[in-house]
XYZ file of C-alpha atoms in Angstrom:
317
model
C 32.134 -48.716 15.298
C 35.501 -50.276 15.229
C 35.680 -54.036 14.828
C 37.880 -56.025 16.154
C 39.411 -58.969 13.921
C 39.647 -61.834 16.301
C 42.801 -63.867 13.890
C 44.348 -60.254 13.557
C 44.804 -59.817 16.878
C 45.379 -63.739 17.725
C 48.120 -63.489 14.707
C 50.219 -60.095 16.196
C 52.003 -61.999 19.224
C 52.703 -64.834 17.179
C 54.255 -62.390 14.318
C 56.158 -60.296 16.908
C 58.227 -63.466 18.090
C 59.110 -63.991 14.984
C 59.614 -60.832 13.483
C 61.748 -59.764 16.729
C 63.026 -62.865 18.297
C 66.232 -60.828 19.665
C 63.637 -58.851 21.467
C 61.540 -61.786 22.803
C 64.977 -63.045 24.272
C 66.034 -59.391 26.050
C 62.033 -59.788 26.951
C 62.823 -63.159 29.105
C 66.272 -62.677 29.973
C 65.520 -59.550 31.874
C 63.334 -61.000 34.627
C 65.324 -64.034 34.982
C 68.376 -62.190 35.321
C 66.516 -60.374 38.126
C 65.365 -63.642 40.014
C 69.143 -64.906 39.242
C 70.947 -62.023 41.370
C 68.368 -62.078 44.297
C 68.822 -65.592 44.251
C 72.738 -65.361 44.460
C 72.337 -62.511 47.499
C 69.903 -64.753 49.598
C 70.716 -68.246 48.182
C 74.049 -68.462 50.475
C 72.106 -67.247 53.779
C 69.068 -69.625 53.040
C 70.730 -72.644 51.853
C 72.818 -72.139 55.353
C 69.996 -72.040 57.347
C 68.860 -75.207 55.641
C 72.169 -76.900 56.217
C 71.395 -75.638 60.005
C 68.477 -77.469 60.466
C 69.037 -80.156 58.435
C 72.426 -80.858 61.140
C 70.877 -80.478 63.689
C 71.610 -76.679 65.119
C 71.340 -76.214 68.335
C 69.457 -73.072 68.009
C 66.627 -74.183 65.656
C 64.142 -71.431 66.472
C 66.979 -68.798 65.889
C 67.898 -70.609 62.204
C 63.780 -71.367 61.489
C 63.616 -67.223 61.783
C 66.115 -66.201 59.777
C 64.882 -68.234 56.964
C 61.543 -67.022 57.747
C 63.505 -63.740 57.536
C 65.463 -64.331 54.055
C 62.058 -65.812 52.891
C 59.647 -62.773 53.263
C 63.336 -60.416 52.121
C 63.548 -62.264 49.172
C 59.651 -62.178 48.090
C 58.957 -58.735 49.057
C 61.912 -57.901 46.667
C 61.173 -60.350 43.840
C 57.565 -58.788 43.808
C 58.752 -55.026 43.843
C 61.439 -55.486 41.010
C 59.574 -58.056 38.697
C 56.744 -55.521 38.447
C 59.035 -52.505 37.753
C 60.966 -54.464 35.235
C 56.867 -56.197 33.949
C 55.602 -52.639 32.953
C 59.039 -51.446 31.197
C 58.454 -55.029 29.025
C 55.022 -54.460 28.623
C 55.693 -50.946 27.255
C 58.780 -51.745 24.949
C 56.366 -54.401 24.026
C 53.638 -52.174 22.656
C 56.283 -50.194 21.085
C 57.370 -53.078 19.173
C 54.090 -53.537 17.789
C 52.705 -50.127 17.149
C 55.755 -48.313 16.867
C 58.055 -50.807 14.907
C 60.582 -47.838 13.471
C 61.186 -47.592 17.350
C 63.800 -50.406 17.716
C 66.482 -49.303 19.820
C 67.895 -52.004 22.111
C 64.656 -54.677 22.198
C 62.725 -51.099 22.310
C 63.185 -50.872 25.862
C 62.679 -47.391 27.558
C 62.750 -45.946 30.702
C 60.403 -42.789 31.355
C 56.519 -41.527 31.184
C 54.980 -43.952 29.445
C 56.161 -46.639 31.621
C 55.139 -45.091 34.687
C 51.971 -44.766 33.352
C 52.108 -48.437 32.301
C 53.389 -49.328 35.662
C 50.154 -47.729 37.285
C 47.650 -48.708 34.746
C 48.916 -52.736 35.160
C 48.491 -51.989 39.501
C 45.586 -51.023 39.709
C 44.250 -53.391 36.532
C 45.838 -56.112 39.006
C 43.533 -55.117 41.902
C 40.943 -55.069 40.441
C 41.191 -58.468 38.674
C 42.052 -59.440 42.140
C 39.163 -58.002 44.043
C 36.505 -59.236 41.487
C 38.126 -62.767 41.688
C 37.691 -62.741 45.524
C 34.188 -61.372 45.008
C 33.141 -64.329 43.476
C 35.105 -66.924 45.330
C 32.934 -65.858 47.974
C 29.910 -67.648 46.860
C 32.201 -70.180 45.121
C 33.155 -71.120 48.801
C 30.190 -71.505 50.360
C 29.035 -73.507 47.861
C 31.752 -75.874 47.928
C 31.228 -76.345 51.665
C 27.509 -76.241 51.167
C 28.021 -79.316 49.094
C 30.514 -80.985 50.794
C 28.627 -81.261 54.027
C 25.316 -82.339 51.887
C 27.751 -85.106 50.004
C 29.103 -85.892 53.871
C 25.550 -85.869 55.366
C 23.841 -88.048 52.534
C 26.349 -90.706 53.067
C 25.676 -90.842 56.387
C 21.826 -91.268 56.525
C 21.900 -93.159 52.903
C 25.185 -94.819 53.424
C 27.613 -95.742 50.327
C 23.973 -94.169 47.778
C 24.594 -91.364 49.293
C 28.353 -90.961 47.949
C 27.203 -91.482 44.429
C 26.605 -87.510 44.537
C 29.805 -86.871 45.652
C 31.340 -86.847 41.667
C 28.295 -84.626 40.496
C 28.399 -82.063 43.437
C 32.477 -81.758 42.293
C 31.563 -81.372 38.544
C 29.033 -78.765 39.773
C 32.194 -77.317 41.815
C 34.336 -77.652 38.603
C 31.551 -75.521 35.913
C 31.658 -73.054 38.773
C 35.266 -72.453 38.930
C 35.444 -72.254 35.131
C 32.461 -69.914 34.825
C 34.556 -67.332 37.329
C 37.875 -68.182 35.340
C 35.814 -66.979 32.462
C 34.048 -63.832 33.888
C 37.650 -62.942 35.514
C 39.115 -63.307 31.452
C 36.151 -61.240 30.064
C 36.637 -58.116 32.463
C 40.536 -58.598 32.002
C 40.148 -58.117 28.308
C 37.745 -55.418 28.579
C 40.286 -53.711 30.442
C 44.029 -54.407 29.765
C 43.857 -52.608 26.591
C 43.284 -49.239 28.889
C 47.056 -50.418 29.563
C 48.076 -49.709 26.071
C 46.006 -46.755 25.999
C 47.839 -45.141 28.847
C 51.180 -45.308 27.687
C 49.879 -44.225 24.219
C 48.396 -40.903 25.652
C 50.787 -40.689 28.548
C 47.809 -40.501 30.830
C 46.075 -42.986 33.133
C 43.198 -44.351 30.606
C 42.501 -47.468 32.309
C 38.714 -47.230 32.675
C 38.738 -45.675 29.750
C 38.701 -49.028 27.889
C 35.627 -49.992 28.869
C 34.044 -47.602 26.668
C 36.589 -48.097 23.661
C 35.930 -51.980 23.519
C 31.810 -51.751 23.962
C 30.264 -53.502 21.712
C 33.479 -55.909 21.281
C 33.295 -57.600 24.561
C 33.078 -61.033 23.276
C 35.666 -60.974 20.176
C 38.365 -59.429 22.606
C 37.216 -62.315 25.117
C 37.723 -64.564 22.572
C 41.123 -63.070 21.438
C 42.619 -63.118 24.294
C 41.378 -66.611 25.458
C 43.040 -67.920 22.442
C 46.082 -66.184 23.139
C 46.379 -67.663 26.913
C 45.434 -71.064 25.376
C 48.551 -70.444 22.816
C 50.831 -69.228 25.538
C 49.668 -72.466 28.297
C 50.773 -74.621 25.576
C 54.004 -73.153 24.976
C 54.772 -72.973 28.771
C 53.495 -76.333 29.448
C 55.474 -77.511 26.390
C 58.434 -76.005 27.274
C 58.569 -76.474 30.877
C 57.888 -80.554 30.982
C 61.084 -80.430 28.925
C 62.619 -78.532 31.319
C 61.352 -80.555 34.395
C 62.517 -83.814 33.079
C 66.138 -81.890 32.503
C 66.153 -80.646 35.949
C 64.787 -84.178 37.191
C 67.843 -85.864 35.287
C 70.339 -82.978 36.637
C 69.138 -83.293 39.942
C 69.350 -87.488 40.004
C 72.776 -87.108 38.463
C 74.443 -84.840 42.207
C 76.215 -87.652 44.246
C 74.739 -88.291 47.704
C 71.706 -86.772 46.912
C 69.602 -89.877 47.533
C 70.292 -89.303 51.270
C 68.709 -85.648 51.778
C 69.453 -85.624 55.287
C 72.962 -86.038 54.634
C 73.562 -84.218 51.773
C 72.104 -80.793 53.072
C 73.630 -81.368 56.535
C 76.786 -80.736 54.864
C 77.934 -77.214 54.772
C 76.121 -75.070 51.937
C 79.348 -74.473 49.840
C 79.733 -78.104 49.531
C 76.255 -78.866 48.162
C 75.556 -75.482 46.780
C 76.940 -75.368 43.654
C 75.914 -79.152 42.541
C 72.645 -77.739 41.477
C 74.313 -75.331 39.004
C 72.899 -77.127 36.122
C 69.542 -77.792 37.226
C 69.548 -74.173 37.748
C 70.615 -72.915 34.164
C 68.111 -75.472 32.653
C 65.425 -73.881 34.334
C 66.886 -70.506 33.506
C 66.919 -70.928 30.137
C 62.922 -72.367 30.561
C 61.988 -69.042 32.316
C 63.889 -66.886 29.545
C 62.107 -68.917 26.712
C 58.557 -68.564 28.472
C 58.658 -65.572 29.792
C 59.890 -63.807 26.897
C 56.983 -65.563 24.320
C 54.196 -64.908 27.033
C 55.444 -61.403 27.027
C 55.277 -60.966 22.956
C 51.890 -62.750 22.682
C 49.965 -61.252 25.607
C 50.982 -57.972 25.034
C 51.311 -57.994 21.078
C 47.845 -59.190 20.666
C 46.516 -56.236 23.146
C 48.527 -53.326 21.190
C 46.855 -54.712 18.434
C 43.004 -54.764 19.319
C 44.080 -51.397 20.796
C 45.128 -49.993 16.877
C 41.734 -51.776 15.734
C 39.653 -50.125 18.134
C 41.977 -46.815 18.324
C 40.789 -46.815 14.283
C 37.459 -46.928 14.376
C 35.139 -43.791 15.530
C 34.691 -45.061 18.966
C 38.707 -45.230 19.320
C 38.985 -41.960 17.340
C 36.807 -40.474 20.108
C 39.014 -41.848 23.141
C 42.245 -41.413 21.590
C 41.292 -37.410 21.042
């Protein structure tokens, strides 16, 4: 049976940013140059609407729709395009790691293997999301459960009662960390079926349930590392960020009286976020791109540990 080295796989996203840091950058800028041009197409219409309300407008159902409007427009086509562009990343990803003499530009393709990667990563996503509302199900009840028994104890014990209030949200807490946990385990039981399917060009999803038996909890720890490695780096990188765009933001004129300053027309007041704006473009690049390498990089690589051994042999035939 194959094994799967937990600091080999931990080790191949870290490796791949440096090894192709180029790459990781085409990796981020992609997406944010996506957000960036939906956001220059709707940003004129919404921040007008704003500057609509914010006057005053006489019509203010009429301008509260059409934001509505630009709203669900730009969401509906943020979530179409970012998970076109996620699965051609994802691919040229895996080709970076497992098929290294395949450079090109940032070994992005377009073809087979990322349609197959396109509709491995959908229906992976539903079914993370269906098992997570599963057991939020019984997560909910118990919340409410225990928030009426915290509510009812006060009332017949009075201020006793409360003292189980911070055990009851403890309880509340392990809960939510247990499904967090479960959620993780089945994700990295399955995402390497991901890999799989763009290496055979067919849909192999399921298929990695078989190919990582027996490796459940090294993968789960693999990849738990790897999301604690790439929460840092976000969280690192994006409190810098914040207190850039904070600073950026303080610096516009007039912008201590919001009422004011968006009542004015939106070309006046538009542009003054411009730098806030390419701060937190240059964030998204940065995290995006090094999420990308280390998520993805670790996963082709417990895929070639477990695609070498005889259970791997067997599904890779």
């Amino acid at each position: 049976m194959a094994h799967v080295d937990i600091a080999a796989v931990v080790g191949a996203g870290v490796r791949l940013v440096f090894r192709r840091p180029l790459s990781v950058i085409v990796w981020g800028l992609l997406p944010t140059a996506y957000v960036a041009a939906l956001l220059a197409v709707y940003g004129g219409p919404i921040a007008a609407c704003i500057s609509a309300l914010a006057g005053g407008a006489a019509d203010v159902p009429g301008a509260a729709l059409a934001l509505a409007g630009n709203f669900l427009g730009l969401f509906a086509l943020l979530a179409l395009g970012l998970t076109l562009i996620s699965a051609v990343l994802v691919s040229a990803v895996i080709r970076a790691e497992l098929e290294p003499q395949e450079r090109g530009f940032a070994s992005l393709r377009f073809g087979a293997e990322e349609m197959w990667v396109l509709a491995a990563m959908i229906i992976l996503g539903l079914v993370i999301v269906a098992i997570a509302v599963a057991l939020a199900i019984p997560l909910g009840l118990f919340a409410f459960a225990a928030a009426l028994g915290g509510m009812w104890g006060g009332y017949l014990h009075g201020p006793a009662g409360f003292r189980l209030i911070p055990g009851l949200i403890g309880a509340r807490l392990l809960v939510q960390l247990i499904i967090q946990g479960v959620v993780l385990w089945i994700w990295s039981r399955l995402a390497p079926g991901v890999v799989m399917s763009r290496d055979q060009r067919q849909f192999r999803l399921f298929e990695s349930w078989s190919l990582t038996r027996g490796q459940g909890w090294p993968m789960f720890l693999s990849m738990l590392l790897v999301w604690l490695i790439v929460f840092a780096v976000d969280f690192v990188v994006m409190c810098i960020a914040a207190a850039a765009v904070f600073g950026a933001v303080l610096a516009i004129p007039g912008i201590g009286q919001p009422s004011a300053f968006f009542a004015r027309p939106a070309a006046d007041w538009i542009g003054s976020f411009a730098p806030a704006a390419v701060i937190l473009a240059v964030a998204l690049v940065v995290v995006s791109g090094i999420g990308m390498a280390l998520k993805w990089g670790a996963l082709a690589e417990a895929y070639r540990q477990l695609r070498a051994g005889p259970a791997g042999g067997e599904a890779a035939a």
